[in-house]
Coordinates of C-alpha atoms in Angstrom, one line a residue:
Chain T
X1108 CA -36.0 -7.7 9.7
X1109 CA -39.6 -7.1 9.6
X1110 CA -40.5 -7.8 6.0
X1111 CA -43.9 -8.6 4.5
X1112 CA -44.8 -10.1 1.2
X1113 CA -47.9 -9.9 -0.4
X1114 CA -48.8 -12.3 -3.5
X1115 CA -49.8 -11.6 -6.2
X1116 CA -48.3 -8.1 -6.7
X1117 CA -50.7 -8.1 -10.0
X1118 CA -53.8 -9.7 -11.1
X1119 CA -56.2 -9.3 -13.8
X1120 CA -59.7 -11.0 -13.8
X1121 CA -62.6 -11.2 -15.4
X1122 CA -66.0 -9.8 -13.7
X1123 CA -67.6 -12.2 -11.5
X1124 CA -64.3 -14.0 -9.9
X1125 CA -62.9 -14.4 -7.2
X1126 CA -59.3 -13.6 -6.3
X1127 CA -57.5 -14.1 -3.3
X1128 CA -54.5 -11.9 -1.7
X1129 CA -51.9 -13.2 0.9
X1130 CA -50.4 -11.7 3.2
X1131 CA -47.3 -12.9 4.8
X1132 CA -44.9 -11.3 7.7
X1133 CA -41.7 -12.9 6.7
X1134 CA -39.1 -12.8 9.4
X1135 CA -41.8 -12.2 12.3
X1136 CA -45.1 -13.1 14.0
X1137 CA -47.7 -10.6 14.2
X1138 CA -51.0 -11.3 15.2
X1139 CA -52.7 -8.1 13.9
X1140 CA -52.6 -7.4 10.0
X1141 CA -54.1 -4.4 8.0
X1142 CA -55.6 -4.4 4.8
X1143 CA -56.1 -1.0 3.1
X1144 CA -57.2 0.5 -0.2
X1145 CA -56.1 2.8 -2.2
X1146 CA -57.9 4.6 -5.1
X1147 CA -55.9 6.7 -7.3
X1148 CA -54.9 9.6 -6.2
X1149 CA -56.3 9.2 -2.9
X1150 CA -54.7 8.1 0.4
X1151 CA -54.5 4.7 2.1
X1152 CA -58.4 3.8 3.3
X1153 CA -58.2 1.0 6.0
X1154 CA -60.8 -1.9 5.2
X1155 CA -60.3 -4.1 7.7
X1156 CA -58.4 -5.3 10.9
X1157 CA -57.6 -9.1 11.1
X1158 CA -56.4 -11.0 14.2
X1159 CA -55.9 -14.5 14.2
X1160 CA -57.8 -16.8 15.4
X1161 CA -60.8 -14.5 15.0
X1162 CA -62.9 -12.8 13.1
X1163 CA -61.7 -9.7 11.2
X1164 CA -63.0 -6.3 12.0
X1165 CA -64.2 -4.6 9.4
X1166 CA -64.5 -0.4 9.3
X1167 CA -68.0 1.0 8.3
X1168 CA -69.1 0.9 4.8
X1169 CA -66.5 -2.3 3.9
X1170 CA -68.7 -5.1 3.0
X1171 CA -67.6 -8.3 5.5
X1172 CA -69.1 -10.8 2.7
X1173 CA -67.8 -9.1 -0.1
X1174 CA -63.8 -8.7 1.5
X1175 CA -63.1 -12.0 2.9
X1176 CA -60.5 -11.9 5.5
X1177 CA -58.9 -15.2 6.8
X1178 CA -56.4 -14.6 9.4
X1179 CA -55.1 -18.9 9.9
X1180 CA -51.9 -18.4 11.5
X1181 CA -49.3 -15.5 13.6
X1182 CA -47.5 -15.4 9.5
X1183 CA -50.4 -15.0 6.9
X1184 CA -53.9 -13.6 6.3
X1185 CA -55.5 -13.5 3.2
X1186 CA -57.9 -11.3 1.7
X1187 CA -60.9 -12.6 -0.9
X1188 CA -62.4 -10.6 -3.3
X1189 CA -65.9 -12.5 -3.9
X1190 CA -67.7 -12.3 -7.0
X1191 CA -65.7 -9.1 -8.5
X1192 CA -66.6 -6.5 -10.4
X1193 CA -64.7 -3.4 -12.2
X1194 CA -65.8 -0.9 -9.4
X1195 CA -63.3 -3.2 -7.0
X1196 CA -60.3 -2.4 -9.4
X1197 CA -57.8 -0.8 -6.9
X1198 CA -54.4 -1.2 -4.9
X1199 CA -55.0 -3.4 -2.1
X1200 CA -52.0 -3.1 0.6
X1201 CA -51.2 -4.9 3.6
X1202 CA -49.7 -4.3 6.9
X1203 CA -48.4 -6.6 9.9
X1204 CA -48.1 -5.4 13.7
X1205 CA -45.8 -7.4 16.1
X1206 CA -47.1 -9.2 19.2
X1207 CA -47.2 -7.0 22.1
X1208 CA -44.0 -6.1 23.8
X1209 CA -41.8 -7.2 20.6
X1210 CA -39.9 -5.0 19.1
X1211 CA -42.2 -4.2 16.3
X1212 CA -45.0 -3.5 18.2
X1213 CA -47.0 -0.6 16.9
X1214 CA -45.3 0.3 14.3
X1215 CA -47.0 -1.5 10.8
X1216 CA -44.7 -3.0 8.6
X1217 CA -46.5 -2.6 4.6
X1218 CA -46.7 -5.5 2.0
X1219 CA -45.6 -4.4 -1.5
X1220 CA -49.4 -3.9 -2.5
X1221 CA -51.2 -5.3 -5.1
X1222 CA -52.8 -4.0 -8.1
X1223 CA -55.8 -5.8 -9.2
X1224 CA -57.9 -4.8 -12.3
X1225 CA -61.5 -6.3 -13.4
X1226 CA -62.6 -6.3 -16.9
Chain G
X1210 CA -59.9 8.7 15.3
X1211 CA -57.0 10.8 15.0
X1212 CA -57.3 12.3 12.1
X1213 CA -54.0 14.1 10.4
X1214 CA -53.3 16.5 7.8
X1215 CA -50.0 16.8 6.0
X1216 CA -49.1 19.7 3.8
X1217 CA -47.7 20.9 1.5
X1218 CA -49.5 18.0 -0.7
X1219 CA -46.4 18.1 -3.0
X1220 CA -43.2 19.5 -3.0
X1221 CA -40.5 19.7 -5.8
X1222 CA -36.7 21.1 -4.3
X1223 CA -33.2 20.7 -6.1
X1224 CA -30.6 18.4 -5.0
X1225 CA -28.9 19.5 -2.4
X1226 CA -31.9 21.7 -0.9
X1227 CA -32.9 21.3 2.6
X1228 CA -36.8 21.1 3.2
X1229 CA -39.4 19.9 5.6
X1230 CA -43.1 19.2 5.4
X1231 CA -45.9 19.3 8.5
X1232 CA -48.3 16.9 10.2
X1233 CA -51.1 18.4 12.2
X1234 CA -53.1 16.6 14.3
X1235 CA -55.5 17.5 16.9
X1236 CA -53.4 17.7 19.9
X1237 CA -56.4 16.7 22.9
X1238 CA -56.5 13.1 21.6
X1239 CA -52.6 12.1 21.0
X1240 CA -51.3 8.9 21.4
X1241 CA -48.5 8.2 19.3
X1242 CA -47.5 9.1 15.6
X1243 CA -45.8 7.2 12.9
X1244 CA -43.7 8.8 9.3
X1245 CA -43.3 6.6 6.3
X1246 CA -41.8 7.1 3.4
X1247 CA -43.1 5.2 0.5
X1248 CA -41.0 5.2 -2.5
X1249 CA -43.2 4.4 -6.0
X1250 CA -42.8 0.8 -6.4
X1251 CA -41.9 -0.3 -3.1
X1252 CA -43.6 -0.8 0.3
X1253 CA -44.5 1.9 2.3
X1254 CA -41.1 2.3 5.1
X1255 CA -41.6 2.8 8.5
X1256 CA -39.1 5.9 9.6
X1257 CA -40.3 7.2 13.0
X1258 CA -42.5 6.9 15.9
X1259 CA -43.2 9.9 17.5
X1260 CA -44.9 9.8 20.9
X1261 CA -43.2 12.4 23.9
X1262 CA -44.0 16.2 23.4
X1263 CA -40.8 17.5 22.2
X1264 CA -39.4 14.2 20.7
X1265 CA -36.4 14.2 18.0
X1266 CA -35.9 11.7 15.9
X1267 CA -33.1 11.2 13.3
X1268 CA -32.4 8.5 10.6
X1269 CA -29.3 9.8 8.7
X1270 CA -30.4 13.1 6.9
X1271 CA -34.1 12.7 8.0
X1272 CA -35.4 13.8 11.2
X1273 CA -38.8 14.3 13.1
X1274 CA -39.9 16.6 15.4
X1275 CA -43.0 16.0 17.4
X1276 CA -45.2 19.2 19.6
X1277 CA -48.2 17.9 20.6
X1278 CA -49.6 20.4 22.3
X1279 CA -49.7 22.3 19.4
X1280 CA -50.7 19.3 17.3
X1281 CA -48.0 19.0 14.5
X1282 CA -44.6 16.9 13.7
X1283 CA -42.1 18.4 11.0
X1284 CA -40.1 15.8 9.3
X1285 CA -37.1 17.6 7.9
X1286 CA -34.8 16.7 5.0
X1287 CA -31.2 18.0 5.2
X1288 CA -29.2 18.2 1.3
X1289 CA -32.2 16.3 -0.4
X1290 CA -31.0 13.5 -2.8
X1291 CA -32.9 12.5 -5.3
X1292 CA -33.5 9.0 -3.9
X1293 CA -35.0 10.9 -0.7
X1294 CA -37.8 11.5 -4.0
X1295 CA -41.2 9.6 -2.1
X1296 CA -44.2 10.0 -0.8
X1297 CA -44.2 10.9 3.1
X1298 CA -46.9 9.7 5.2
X1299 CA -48.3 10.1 8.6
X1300 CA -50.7 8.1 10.9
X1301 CA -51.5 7.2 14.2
X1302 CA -50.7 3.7 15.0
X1303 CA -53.7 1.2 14.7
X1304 CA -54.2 0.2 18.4
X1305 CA -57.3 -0.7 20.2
X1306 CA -57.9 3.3 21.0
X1307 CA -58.3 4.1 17.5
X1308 CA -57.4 3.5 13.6
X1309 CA -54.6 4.8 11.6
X1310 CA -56.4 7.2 9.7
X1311 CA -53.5 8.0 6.7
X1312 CA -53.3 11.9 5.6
X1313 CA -52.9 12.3 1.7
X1314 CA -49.1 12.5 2.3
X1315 CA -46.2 14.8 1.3
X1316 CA -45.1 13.7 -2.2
X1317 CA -41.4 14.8 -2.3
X1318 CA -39.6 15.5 -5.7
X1319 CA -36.0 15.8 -5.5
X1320 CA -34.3 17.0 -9.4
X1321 CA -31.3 16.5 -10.1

């Protein structure tokens, strides 16, 4: 149990597109998701919190209009790169918490990740 | 924030060599505290959640201690294998009292 897929695992675009990650818990509902970053050789930074039905919480220095972040439904959230440019080339991973008082509460089950590179 | 360190950063040991690797942690803010392992390629695994003083947790040849009022967990590895070869991470969990700040990890080598 408690799988998440992410999709696409790899992308390659050219500068000024847009590109669009999902999210999806699998075999659960969770109504919090994760979305972190990873640069190489660095550790996971968290970009943003997203709840659904709501509005994502972003942490500081994450641009809100730059990282879209639809959370539609307990299953999926997605994650928009608007207008992007080389400097946003990085591992983007995901991570889904279970409703409160489940059995995968707290603990964040990770998305396979997805590598996106802009020329 | 709880903010974690892990060291060593990386680790190489021989098959069969028993190891273990620290978490440290400021121990006046403690809530709880997750291990992963995350294997190159794959997502990151959730192993652990640590959360009483004194707590021991084991998964096969893995386990996880936890003193928090010294602020560290040890995760220990008994007759590493080389698929036990990942990157160990640990974090608080992301809760409405604060954000799972990630250390760098322990990156574990096992050689054949």
């Amino acid at each position: 149990g408690a799988v998440v897929s992410q999709h696409p695992s790899w992308v390659i675009c050219k500068s000024g597109t847009s590109v669009k990650i999902e999210c999806r818990s699998l075999d659960f509902q969770a109504t919090t998701m994760f979305w972190y970053r990873q640069f190489p050789k660095q550790s996971l930074m968290l970009m943003a919190t997203s709840n659904e039905g709501s509005k994502a919480t972003y942490e500081q220095g994450v641009e809100k209009d730059k990282f879209l972040i639809n959370h539609a439904s307990l299953t999926l959230s997605t994650l928009t790169v608007t207008s992007a440019h080389p400097e946003d080339s990085s591992f983007y991973i995901c991570s889904a918490k279970g409703l409160a008082g489940a059995p995968y509460q707290e603990t964040q089950y990770f998305g396979p990740g997805t590598r996106l590179l802009v020329l | 924030i709880l903010n974690v360190e892990q060291s060593p950063q990386s680790l190489h040991v021989q098959e069969g060599d028993s190891t273990n690797f620290t978490c440290s942690f400021p121990s006046s803010n403690f809530y709880a505290l997750h291990w992963y392992r995350w294997e190159t390629a794959k997502s990151p695994e959730a192993l652990f959640v640590m959360t009483l003083n004194g707590d021991e947790k084991k998964k096969g040849r893995i386990s996880a201690t936890l003193n928090t009022k010294e602020g560290y967990s040890y995760l220990y590895i008994k007759g590493s294998q080389p698929e036990d070869s990942a990157t160990y991470l640990c974090a608080p969990p992301n809760t409405n009292a604060g954000k799972s700040t990630f250390g760098d990890g322990t990156t574990l080598t096992v050689k054949p």
